[in-house]
PDB file of C-alpha atoms and ligand atoms in Angstrom:
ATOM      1  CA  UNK A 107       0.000   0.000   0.000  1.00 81.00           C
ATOM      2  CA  UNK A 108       1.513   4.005  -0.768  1.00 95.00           C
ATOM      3  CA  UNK A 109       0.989   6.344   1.490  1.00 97.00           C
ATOM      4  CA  UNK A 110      -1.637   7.959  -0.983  1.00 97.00           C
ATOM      5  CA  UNK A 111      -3.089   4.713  -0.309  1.00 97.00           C
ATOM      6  CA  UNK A 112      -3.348   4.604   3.168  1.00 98.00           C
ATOM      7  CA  UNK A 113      -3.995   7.991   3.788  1.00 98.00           C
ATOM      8  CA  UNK A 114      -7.286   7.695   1.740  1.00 98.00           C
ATOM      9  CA  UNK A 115      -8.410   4.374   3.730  1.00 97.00           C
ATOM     10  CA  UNK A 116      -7.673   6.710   6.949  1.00 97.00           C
ATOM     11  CA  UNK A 117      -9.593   9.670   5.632  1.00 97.00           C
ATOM     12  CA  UNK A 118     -12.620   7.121   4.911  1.00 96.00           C
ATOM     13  CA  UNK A 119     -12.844   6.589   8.129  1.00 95.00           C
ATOM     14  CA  UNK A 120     -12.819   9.796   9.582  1.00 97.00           C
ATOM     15  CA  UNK A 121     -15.582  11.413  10.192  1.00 97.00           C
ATOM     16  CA  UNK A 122     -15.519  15.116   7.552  1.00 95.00           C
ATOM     17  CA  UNK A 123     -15.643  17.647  11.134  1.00 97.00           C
ATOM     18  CA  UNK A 124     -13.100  15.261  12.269  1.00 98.00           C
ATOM     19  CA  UNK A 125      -9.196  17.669  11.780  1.00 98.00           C
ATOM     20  CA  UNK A 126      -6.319  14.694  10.798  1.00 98.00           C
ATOM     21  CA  UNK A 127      -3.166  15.592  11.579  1.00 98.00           C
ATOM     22  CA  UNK A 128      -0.568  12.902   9.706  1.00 98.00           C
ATOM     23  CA  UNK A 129       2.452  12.544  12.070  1.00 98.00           C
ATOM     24  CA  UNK A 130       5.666  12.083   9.690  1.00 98.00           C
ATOM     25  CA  UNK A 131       7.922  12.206  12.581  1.00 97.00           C
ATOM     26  CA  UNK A 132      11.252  10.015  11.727  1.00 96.00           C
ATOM     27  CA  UNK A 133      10.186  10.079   8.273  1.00 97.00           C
ATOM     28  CA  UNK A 134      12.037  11.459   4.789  1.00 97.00           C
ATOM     29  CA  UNK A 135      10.576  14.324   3.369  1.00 97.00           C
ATOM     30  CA  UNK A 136       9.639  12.396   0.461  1.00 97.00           C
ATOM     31  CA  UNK A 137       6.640  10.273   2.526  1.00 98.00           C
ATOM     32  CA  UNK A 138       5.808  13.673   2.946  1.00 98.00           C
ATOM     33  CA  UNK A 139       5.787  15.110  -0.097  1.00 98.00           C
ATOM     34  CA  UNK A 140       3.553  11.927  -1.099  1.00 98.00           C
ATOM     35  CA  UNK A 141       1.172  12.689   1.292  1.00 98.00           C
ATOM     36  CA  UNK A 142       0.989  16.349   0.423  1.00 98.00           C
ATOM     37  CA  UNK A 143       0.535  15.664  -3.224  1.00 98.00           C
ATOM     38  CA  UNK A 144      -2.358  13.259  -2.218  1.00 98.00           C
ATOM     39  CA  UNK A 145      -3.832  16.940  -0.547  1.00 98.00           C
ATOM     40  CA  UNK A 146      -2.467  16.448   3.181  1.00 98.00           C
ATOM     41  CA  UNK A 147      -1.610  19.811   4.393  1.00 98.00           C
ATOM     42  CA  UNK A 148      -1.618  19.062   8.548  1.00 98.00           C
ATOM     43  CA  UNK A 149       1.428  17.325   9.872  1.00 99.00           C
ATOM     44  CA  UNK A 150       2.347  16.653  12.987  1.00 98.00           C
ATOM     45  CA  UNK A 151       6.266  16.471  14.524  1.00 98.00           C
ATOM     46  CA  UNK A 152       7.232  15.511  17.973  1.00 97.00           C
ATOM     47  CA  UNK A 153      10.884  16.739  17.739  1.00 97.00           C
ATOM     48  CA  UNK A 154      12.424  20.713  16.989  1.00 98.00           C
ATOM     49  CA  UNK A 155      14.918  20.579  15.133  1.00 98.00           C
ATOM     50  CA  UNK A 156      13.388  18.383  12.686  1.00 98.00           C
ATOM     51  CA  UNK A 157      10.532  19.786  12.080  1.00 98.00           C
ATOM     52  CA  UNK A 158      12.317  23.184  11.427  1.00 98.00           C
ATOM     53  CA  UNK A 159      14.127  21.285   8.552  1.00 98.00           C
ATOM     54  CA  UNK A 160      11.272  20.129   7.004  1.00 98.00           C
ATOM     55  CA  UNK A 161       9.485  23.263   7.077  1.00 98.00           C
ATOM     56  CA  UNK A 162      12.389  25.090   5.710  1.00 98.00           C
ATOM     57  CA  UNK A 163      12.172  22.757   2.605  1.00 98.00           C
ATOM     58  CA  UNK A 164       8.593  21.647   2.371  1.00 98.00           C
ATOM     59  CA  UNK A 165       5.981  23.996   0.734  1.00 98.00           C
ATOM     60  CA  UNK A 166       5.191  26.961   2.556  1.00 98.00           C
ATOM     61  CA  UNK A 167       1.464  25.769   2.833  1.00 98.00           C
ATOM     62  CA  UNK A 168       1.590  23.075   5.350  1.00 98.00           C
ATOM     63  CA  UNK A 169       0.132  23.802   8.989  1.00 98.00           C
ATOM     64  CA  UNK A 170       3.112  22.007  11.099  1.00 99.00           C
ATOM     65  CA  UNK A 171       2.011  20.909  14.344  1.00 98.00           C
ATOM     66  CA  UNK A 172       4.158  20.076  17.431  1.00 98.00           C
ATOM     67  CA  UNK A 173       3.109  17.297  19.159  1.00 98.00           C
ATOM     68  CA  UNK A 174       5.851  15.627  21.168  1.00 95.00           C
ATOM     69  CA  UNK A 175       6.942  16.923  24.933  1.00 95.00           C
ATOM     70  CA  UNK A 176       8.540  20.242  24.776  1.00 95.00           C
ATOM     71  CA  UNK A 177      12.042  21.860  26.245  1.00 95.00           C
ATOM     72  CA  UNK A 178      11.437  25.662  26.636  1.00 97.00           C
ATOM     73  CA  UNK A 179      15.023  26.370  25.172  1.00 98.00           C
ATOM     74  CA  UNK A 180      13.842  25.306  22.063  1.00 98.00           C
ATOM     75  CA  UNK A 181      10.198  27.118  21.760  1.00 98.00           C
ATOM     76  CA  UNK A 182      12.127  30.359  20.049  1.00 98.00           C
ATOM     77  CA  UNK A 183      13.363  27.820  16.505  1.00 98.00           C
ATOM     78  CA  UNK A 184       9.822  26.667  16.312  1.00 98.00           C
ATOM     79  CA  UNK A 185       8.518  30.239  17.201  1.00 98.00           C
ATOM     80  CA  UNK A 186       8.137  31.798  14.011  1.00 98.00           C
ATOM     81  CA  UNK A 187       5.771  29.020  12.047  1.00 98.00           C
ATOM     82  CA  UNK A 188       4.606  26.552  14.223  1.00 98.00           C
ATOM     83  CA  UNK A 189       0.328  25.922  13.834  1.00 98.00           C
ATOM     84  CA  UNK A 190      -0.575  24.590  16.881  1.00 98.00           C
ATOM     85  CA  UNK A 191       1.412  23.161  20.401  1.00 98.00           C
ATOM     86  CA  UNK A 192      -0.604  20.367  21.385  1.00 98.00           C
ATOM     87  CA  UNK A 193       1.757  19.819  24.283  1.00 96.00           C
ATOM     88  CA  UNK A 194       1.650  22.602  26.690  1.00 98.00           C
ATOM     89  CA  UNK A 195       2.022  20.635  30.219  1.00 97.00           C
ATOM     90  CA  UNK A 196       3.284  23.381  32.288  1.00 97.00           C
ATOM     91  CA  UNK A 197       2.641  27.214  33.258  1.00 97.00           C
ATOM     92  CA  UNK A 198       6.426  27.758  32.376  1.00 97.00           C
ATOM     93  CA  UNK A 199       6.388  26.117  28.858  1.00 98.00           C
ATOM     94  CA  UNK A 200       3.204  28.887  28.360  1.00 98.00           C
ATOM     95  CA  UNK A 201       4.770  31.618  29.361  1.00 98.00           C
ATOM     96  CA  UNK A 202       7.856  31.261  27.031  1.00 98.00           C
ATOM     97  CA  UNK A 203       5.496  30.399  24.015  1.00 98.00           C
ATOM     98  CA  UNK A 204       3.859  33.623  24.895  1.00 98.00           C
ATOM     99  CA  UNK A 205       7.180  35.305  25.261  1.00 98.00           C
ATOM    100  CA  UNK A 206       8.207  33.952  21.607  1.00 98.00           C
ATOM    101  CA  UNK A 207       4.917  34.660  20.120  1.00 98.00           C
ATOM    102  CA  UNK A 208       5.363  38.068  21.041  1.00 98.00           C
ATOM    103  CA  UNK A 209       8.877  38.254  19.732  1.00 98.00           C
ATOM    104  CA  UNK A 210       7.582  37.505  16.466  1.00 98.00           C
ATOM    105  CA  UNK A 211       4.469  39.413  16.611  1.00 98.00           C
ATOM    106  CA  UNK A 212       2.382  36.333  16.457  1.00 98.00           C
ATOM    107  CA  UNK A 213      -0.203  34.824  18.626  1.00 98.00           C
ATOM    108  CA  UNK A 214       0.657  31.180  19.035  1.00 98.00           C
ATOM    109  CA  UNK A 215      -2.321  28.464  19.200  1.00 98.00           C
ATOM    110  CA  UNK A 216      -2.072  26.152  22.039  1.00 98.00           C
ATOM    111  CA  UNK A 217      -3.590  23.026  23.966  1.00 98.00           C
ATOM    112  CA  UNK A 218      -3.772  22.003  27.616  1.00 98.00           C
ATOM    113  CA  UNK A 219      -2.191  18.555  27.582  1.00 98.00           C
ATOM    114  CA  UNK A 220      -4.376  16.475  30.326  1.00 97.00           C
ATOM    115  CA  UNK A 221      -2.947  13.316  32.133  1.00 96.00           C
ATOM    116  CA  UNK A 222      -5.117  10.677  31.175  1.00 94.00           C
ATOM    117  CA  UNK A 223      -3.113   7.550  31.501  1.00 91.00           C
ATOM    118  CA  UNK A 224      -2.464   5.248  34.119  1.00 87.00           C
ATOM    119  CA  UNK A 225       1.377   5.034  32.831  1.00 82.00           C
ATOM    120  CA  UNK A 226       3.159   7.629  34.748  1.00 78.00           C
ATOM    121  CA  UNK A 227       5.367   7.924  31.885  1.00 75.00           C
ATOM    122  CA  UNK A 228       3.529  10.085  29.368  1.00 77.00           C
ATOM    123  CA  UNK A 229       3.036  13.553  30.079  1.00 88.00           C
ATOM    124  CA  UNK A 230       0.475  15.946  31.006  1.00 95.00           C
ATOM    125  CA  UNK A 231      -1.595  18.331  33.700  1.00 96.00           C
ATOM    126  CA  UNK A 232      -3.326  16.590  36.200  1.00 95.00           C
ATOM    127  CA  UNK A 233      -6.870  18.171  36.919  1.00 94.00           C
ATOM    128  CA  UNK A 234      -6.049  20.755  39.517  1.00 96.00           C
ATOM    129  CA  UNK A 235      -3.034  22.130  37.521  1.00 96.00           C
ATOM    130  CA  UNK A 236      -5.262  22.032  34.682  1.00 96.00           C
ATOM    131  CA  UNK A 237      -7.764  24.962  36.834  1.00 95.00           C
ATOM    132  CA  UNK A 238      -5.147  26.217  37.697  1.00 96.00           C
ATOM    133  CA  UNK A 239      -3.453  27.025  34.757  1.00 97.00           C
ATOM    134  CA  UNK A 240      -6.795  28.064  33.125  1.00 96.00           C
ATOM    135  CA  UNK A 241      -7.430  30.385  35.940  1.00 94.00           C
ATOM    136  CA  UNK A 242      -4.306  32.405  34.660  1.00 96.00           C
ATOM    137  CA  UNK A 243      -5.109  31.928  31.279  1.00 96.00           C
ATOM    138  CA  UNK A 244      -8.447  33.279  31.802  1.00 94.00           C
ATOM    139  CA  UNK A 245      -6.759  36.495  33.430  1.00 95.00           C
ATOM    140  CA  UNK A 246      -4.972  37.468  30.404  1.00 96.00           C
ATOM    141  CA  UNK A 247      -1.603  36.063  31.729  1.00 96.00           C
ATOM    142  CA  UNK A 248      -0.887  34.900  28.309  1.00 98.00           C
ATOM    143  CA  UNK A 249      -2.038  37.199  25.487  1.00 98.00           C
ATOM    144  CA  UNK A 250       0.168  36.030  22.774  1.00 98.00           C
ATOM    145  CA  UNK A 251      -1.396  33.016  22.982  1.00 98.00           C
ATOM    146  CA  UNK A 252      -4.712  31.246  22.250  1.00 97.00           C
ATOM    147  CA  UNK A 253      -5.853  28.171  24.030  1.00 97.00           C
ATOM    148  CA  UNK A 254      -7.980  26.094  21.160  1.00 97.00           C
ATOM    149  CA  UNK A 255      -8.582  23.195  23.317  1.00 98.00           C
ATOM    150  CA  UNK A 256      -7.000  20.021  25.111  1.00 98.00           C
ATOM    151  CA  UNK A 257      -4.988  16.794  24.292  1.00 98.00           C
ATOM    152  CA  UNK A 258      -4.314  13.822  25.578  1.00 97.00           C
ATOM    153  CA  UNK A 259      -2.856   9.936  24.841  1.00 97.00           C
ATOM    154  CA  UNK A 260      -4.701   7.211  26.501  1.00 96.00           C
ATOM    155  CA  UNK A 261      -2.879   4.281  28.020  1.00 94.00           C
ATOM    156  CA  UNK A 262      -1.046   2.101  25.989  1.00 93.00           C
ATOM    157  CA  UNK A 263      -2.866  -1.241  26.362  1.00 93.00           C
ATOM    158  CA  UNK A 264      -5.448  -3.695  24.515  1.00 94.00           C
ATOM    159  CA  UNK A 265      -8.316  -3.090  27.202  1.00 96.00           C
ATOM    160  CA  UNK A 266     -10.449  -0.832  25.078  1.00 97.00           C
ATOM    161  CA  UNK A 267     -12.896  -0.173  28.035  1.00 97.00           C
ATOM    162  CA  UNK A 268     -10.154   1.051  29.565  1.00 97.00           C
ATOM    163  CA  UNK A 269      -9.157   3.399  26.482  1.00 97.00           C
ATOM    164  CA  UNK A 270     -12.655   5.018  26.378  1.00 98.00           C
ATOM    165  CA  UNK A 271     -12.735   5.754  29.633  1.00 98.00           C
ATOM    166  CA  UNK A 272      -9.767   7.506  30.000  1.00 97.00           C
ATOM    167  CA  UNK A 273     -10.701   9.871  26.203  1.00 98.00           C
ATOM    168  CA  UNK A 274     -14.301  10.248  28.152  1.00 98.00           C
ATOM    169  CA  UNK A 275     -12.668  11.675  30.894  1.00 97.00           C
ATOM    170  CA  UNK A 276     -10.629  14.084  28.995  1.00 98.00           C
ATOM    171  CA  UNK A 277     -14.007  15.200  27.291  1.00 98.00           C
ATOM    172  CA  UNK A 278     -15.281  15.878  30.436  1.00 98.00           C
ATOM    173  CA  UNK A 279     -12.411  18.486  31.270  1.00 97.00           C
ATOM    174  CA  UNK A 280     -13.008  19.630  27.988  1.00 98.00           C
ATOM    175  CA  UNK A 281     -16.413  20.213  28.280  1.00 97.00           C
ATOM    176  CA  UNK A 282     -16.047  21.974  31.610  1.00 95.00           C
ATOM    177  CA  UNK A 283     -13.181  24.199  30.486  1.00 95.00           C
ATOM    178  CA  UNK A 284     -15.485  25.222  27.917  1.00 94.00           C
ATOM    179  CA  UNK A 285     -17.357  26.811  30.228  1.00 92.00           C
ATOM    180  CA  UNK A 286     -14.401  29.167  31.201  1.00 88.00           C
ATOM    181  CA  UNK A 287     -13.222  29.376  27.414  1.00 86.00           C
ATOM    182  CA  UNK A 288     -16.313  29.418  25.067  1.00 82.00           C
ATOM    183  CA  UNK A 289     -13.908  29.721  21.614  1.00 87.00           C
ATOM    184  CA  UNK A 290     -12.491  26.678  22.834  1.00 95.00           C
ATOM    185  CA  UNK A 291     -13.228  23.837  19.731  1.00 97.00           C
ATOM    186  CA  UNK A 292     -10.094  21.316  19.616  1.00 98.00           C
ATOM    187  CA  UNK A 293     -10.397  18.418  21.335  1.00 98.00           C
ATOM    188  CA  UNK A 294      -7.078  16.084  19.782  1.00 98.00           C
ATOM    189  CA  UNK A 295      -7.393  12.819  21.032  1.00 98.00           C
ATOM    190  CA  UNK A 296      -6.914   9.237  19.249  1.00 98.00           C
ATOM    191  CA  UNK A 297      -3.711   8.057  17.459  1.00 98.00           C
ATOM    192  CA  UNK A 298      -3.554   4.977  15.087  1.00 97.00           C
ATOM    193  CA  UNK A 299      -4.481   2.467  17.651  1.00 96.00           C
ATOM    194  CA  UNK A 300      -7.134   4.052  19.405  1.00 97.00           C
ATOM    195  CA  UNK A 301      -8.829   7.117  17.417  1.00 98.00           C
ATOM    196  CA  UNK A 302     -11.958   5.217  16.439  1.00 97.00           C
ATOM    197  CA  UNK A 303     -12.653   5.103  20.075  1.00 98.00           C
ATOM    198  CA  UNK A 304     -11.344   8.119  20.343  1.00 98.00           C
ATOM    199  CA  UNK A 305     -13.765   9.823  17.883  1.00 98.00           C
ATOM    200  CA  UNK A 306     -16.859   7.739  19.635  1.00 98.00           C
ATOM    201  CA  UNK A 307     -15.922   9.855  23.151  1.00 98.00           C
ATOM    202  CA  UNK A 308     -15.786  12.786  21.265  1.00 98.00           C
ATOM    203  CA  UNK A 309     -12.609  13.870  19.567  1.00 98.00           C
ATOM    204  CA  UNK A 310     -12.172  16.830  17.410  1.00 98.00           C
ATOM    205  CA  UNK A 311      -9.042  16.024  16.069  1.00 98.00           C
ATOM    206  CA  UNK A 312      -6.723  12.901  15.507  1.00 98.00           C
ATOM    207  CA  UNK A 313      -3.054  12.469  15.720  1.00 98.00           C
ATOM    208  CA  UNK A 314      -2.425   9.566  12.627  1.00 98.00           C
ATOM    209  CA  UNK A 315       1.322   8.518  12.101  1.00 98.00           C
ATOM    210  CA  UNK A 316       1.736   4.515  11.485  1.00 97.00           C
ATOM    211  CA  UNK A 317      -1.289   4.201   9.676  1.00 97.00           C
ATOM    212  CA  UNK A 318      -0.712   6.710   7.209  1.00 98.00           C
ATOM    213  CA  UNK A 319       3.361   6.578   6.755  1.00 97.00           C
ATOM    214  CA  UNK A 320       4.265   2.212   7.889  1.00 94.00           C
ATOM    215  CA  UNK A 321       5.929   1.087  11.232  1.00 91.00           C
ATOM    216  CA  UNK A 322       8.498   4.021  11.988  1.00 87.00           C
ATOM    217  CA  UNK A 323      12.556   2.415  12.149  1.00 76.00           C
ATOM    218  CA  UNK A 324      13.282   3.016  15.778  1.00 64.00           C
ATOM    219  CA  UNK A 325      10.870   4.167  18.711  1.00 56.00           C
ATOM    220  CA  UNK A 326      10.527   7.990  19.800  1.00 53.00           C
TER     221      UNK A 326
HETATM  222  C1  PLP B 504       3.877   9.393  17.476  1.00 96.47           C
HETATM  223  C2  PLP B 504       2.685  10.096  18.029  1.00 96.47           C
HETATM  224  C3  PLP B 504       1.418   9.926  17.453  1.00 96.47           C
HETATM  225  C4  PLP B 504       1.146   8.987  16.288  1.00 96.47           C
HETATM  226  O1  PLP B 504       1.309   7.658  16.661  1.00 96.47           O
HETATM  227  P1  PLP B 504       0.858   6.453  15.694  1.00 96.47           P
HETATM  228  O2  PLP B 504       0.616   5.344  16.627  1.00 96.47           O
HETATM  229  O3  PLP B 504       2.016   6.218  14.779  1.00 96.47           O
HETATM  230  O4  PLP B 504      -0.347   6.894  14.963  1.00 96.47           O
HETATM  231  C5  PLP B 504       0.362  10.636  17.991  1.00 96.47           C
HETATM  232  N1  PLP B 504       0.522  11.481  19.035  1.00 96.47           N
HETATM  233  C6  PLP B 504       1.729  11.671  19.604  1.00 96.47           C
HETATM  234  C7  PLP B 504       1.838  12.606  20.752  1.00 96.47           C
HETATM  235  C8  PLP B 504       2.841  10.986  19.135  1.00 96.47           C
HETATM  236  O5  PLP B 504       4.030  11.174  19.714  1.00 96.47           O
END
Protein backbone atom coordinates (compact mmCIF):
# COMPACT_ATOMS: atom_id res chain seq x y z
CA UNK A 1 0.00 0.00 0.00
CA UNK A 2 1.51 4.00 -0.77
CA UNK A 3 0.99 6.34 1.49
CA UNK A 4 -1.64 7.96 -0.98
CA UNK A 5 -3.09 4.71 -0.31
CA UNK A 6 -3.35 4.60 3.17
CA UNK A 7 -3.99 7.99 3.79
CA UNK A 8 -7.29 7.70 1.74
CA UNK A 9 -8.41 4.37 3.73
CA UNK A 10 -7.67 6.71 6.95
CA UNK A 11 -9.59 9.67 5.63
CA UNK A 12 -12.62 7.12 4.91
CA UNK A 13 -12.84 6.59 8.13
CA UNK A 14 -12.82 9.80 9.58
CA UNK A 15 -15.58 11.41 10.19
CA UNK A 16 -15.52 15.12 7.55
CA UNK A 17 -15.64 17.65 11.13
CA UNK A 18 -13.10 15.26 12.27
CA UNK A 19 -9.20 17.67 11.78
CA UNK A 20 -6.32 14.69 10.80
CA UNK A 21 -3.17 15.59 11.58
CA UNK A 22 -0.57 12.90 9.71
CA UNK A 23 2.45 12.54 12.07
CA UNK A 24 5.67 12.08 9.69
CA UNK A 25 7.92 12.21 12.58
CA UNK A 26 11.25 10.02 11.73
CA UNK A 27 10.19 10.08 8.27
CA UNK A 28 12.04 11.46 4.79
CA UNK A 29 10.58 14.32 3.37
CA UNK A 30 9.64 12.40 0.46
CA UNK A 31 6.64 10.27 2.53
CA UNK A 32 5.81 13.67 2.95
CA UNK A 33 5.79 15.11 -0.10
CA UNK A 34 3.55 11.93 -1.10
CA UNK A 35 1.17 12.69 1.29
CA UNK A 36 0.99 16.35 0.42
CA UNK A 37 0.53 15.66 -3.22
CA UNK A 38 -2.36 13.26 -2.22
CA UNK A 39 -3.83 16.94 -0.55
CA UNK A 40 -2.47 16.45 3.18
CA UNK A 41 -1.61 19.81 4.39
CA UNK A 42 -1.62 19.06 8.55
CA UNK A 43 1.43 17.32 9.87
CA UNK A 44 2.35 16.65 12.99
CA UNK A 45 6.27 16.47 14.52
CA UNK A 46 7.23 15.51 17.97
CA UNK A 47 10.88 16.74 17.74
CA UNK A 48 12.42 20.71 16.99
CA UNK A 49 14.92 20.58 15.13
CA UNK A 50 13.39 18.38 12.69
CA UNK A 51 10.53 19.79 12.08
CA UNK A 52 12.32 23.18 11.43
CA UNK A 53 14.13 21.29 8.55
CA UNK A 54 11.27 20.13 7.00
CA UNK A 55 9.48 23.26 7.08
CA UNK A 56 12.39 25.09 5.71
CA UNK A 57 12.17 22.76 2.60
CA UNK A 58 8.59 21.65 2.37
CA UNK A 59 5.98 24.00 0.73
CA UNK A 60 5.19 26.96 2.56
CA UNK A 61 1.46 25.77 2.83
CA UNK A 62 1.59 23.07 5.35
CA UNK A 63 0.13 23.80 8.99
CA UNK A 64 3.11 22.01 11.10
CA UNK A 65 2.01 20.91 14.34
CA UNK A 66 4.16 20.08 17.43
CA UNK A 67 3.11 17.30 19.16
CA UNK A 68 5.85 15.63 21.17
CA UNK A 69 6.94 16.92 24.93
CA UNK A 70 8.54 20.24 24.78
CA UNK A 71 12.04 21.86 26.25
CA UNK A 72 11.44 25.66 26.64
CA UNK A 73 15.02 26.37 25.17
CA UNK A 74 13.84 25.31 22.06
CA UNK A 75 10.20 27.12 21.76
CA UNK A 76 12.13 30.36 20.05
CA UNK A 77 13.36 27.82 16.51
CA UNK A 78 9.82 26.67 16.31
CA UNK A 79 8.52 30.24 17.20
CA UNK A 80 8.14 31.80 14.01
CA UNK A 81 5.77 29.02 12.05
CA UNK A 82 4.61 26.55 14.22
CA UNK A 83 0.33 25.92 13.83
CA UNK A 84 -0.58 24.59 16.88
CA UNK A 85 1.41 23.16 20.40
CA UNK A 86 -0.60 20.37 21.38
CA UNK A 87 1.76 19.82 24.28
CA UNK A 88 1.65 22.60 26.69
CA UNK A 89 2.02 20.63 30.22
CA UNK A 90 3.28 23.38 32.29
CA UNK A 91 2.64 27.21 33.26
CA UNK A 92 6.43 27.76 32.38
CA UNK A 93 6.39 26.12 28.86
CA UNK A 94 3.20 28.89 28.36
CA UNK A 95 4.77 31.62 29.36
CA UNK A 96 7.86 31.26 27.03
CA UNK A 97 5.50 30.40 24.01
CA UNK A 98 3.86 33.62 24.90
CA UNK A 99 7.18 35.30 25.26
CA UNK A 100 8.21 33.95 21.61
CA UNK A 101 4.92 34.66 20.12
CA UNK A 102 5.36 38.07 21.04
CA UNK A 103 8.88 38.25 19.73
CA UNK A 104 7.58 37.51 16.47
CA UNK A 105 4.47 39.41 16.61
CA UNK A 106 2.38 36.33 16.46
CA UNK A 107 -0.20 34.82 18.63
CA UNK A 108 0.66 31.18 19.04
CA UNK A 109 -2.32 28.46 19.20
CA UNK A 110 -2.07 26.15 22.04
CA UNK A 111 -3.59 23.03 23.97
CA UNK A 112 -3.77 22.00 27.62
CA UNK A 113 -2.19 18.56 27.58
CA UNK A 114 -4.38 16.47 30.33
CA UNK A 115 -2.95 13.32 32.13
CA UNK A 116 -5.12 10.68 31.18
CA UNK A 117 -3.11 7.55 31.50
CA UNK A 118 -2.46 5.25 34.12
CA UNK A 119 1.38 5.03 32.83
CA UNK A 120 3.16 7.63 34.75
CA UNK A 121 5.37 7.92 31.89
CA UNK A 122 3.53 10.09 29.37
CA UNK A 123 3.04 13.55 30.08
CA UNK A 124 0.48 15.95 31.01
CA UNK A 125 -1.59 18.33 33.70
CA UNK A 126 -3.33 16.59 36.20
CA UNK A 127 -6.87 18.17 36.92
CA UNK A 128 -6.05 20.76 39.52
CA UNK A 129 -3.03 22.13 37.52
CA UNK A 130 -5.26 22.03 34.68
CA UNK A 131 -7.76 24.96 36.83
CA UNK A 132 -5.15 26.22 37.70
CA UNK A 133 -3.45 27.03 34.76
CA UNK A 134 -6.80 28.06 33.12
CA UNK A 135 -7.43 30.38 35.94
CA UNK A 136 -4.31 32.40 34.66
CA UNK A 137 -5.11 31.93 31.28
CA UNK A 138 -8.45 33.28 31.80
CA UNK A 139 -6.76 36.50 33.43
CA UNK A 140 -4.97 37.47 30.40
CA UNK A 141 -1.60 36.06 31.73
CA UNK A 142 -0.89 34.90 28.31
CA UNK A 143 -2.04 37.20 25.49
CA UNK A 144 0.17 36.03 22.77
CA UNK A 145 -1.40 33.02 22.98
CA UNK A 146 -4.71 31.25 22.25
CA UNK A 147 -5.85 28.17 24.03
CA UNK A 148 -7.98 26.09 21.16
CA UNK A 149 -8.58 23.19 23.32
CA UNK A 150 -7.00 20.02 25.11
CA UNK A 151 -4.99 16.79 24.29
CA UNK A 152 -4.31 13.82 25.58
CA UNK A 153 -2.86 9.94 24.84
CA UNK A 154 -4.70 7.21 26.50
CA UNK A 155 -2.88 4.28 28.02
CA UNK A 156 -1.05 2.10 25.99
CA UNK A 157 -2.87 -1.24 26.36
CA UNK A 158 -5.45 -3.69 24.51
CA UNK A 159 -8.32 -3.09 27.20
CA UNK A 160 -10.45 -0.83 25.08
CA UNK A 161 -12.90 -0.17 28.04
CA UNK A 162 -10.15 1.05 29.57
CA UNK A 163 -9.16 3.40 26.48
CA UNK A 164 -12.66 5.02 26.38
CA UNK A 165 -12.74 5.75 29.63
CA UNK A 166 -9.77 7.51 30.00
CA UNK A 167 -10.70 9.87 26.20
CA UNK A 168 -14.30 10.25 28.15
CA UNK A 169 -12.67 11.67 30.89
CA UNK A 170 -10.63 14.08 29.00
CA UNK A 171 -14.01 15.20 27.29
CA UNK A 172 -15.28 15.88 30.44
CA UNK A 173 -12.41 18.49 31.27
CA UNK A 174 -13.01 19.63 27.99
CA UNK A 175 -16.41 20.21 28.28
CA UNK A 176 -16.05 21.97 31.61
CA UNK A 177 -13.18 24.20 30.49
CA UNK A 178 -15.49 25.22 27.92
CA UNK A 179 -17.36 26.81 30.23
CA UNK A 180 -14.40 29.17 31.20
CA UNK A 181 -13.22 29.38 27.41
CA UNK A 182 -16.31 29.42 25.07
CA UNK A 183 -13.91 29.72 21.61
CA UNK A 184 -12.49 26.68 22.83
CA UNK A 185 -13.23 23.84 19.73
CA UNK A 186 -10.09 21.32 19.62
CA UNK A 187 -10.40 18.42 21.33
CA UNK A 188 -7.08 16.08 19.78
CA UNK A 189 -7.39 12.82 21.03
CA UNK A 190 -6.91 9.24 19.25
CA UNK A 191 -3.71 8.06 17.46
CA UNK A 192 -3.55 4.98 15.09
CA UNK A 193 -4.48 2.47 17.65
CA UNK A 194 -7.13 4.05 19.41
CA UNK A 195 -8.83 7.12 17.42
CA UNK A 196 -11.96 5.22 16.44
CA UNK A 197 -12.65 5.10 20.08
CA UNK A 198 -11.34 8.12 20.34
CA UNK A 199 -13.77 9.82 17.88
CA UNK A 200 -16.86 7.74 19.63
CA UNK A 201 -15.92 9.85 23.15
CA UNK A 202 -15.79 12.79 21.27
CA UNK A 203 -12.61 13.87 19.57
CA UNK A 204 -12.17 16.83 17.41
CA UNK A 205 -9.04 16.02 16.07
CA UNK A 206 -6.72 12.90 15.51
CA UNK A 207 -3.05 12.47 15.72
CA UNK A 208 -2.42 9.57 12.63
CA UNK A 209 1.32 8.52 12.10
CA UNK A 210 1.74 4.51 11.48
CA UNK A 211 -1.29 4.20 9.68
CA UNK A 212 -0.71 6.71 7.21
CA UNK A 213 3.36 6.58 6.76
CA UNK A 214 4.27 2.21 7.89
CA UNK A 215 5.93 1.09 11.23
CA UNK A 216 8.50 4.02 11.99
CA UNK A 217 12.56 2.41 12.15
CA UNK A 218 13.28 3.02 15.78
CA UNK A 219 10.87 4.17 18.71
CA UNK A 220 10.53 7.99 19.80
C1 LIG B 1 3.88 9.39 17.48
C2 LIG B 1 2.68 10.10 18.03
C3 LIG B 1 1.42 9.93 17.45
C4 LIG B 1 1.15 8.99 16.29
O1 LIG B 1 1.31 7.66 16.66
P1 LIG B 1 0.86 6.45 15.69
O2 LIG B 1 0.62 5.34 16.63
O3 LIG B 1 2.02 6.22 14.78
O4 LIG B 1 -0.35 6.89 14.96
C5 LIG B 1 0.36 10.64 17.99
N1 LIG B 1 0.52 11.48 19.03
C6 LIG B 1 1.73 11.67 19.60
C7 LIG B 1 1.84 12.61 20.75
C8 LIG B 1 2.84 10.99 19.13
O5 LIG B 1 4.03 11.17 19.71
Amino acid sequence: MSIADNLARVKTALPDDITLVAVSKTKPQSDILEAYNAGQRIFGENKVQEMVSKWEQLPRDIEWHMIGHLQRNKVKYMAPFVALVHGVDSERLLLEIDKQAQKHDRIISCLLQVHIAQEQTKFGLDTNELMALAQKVKAGSFPNTKIKGLMGMATFTTNESQVSTEFRSLKQHFEKLKEIFSAMDTLSMGMSGDYKLAIDEGSTMVRIGSSIFGARNYPV
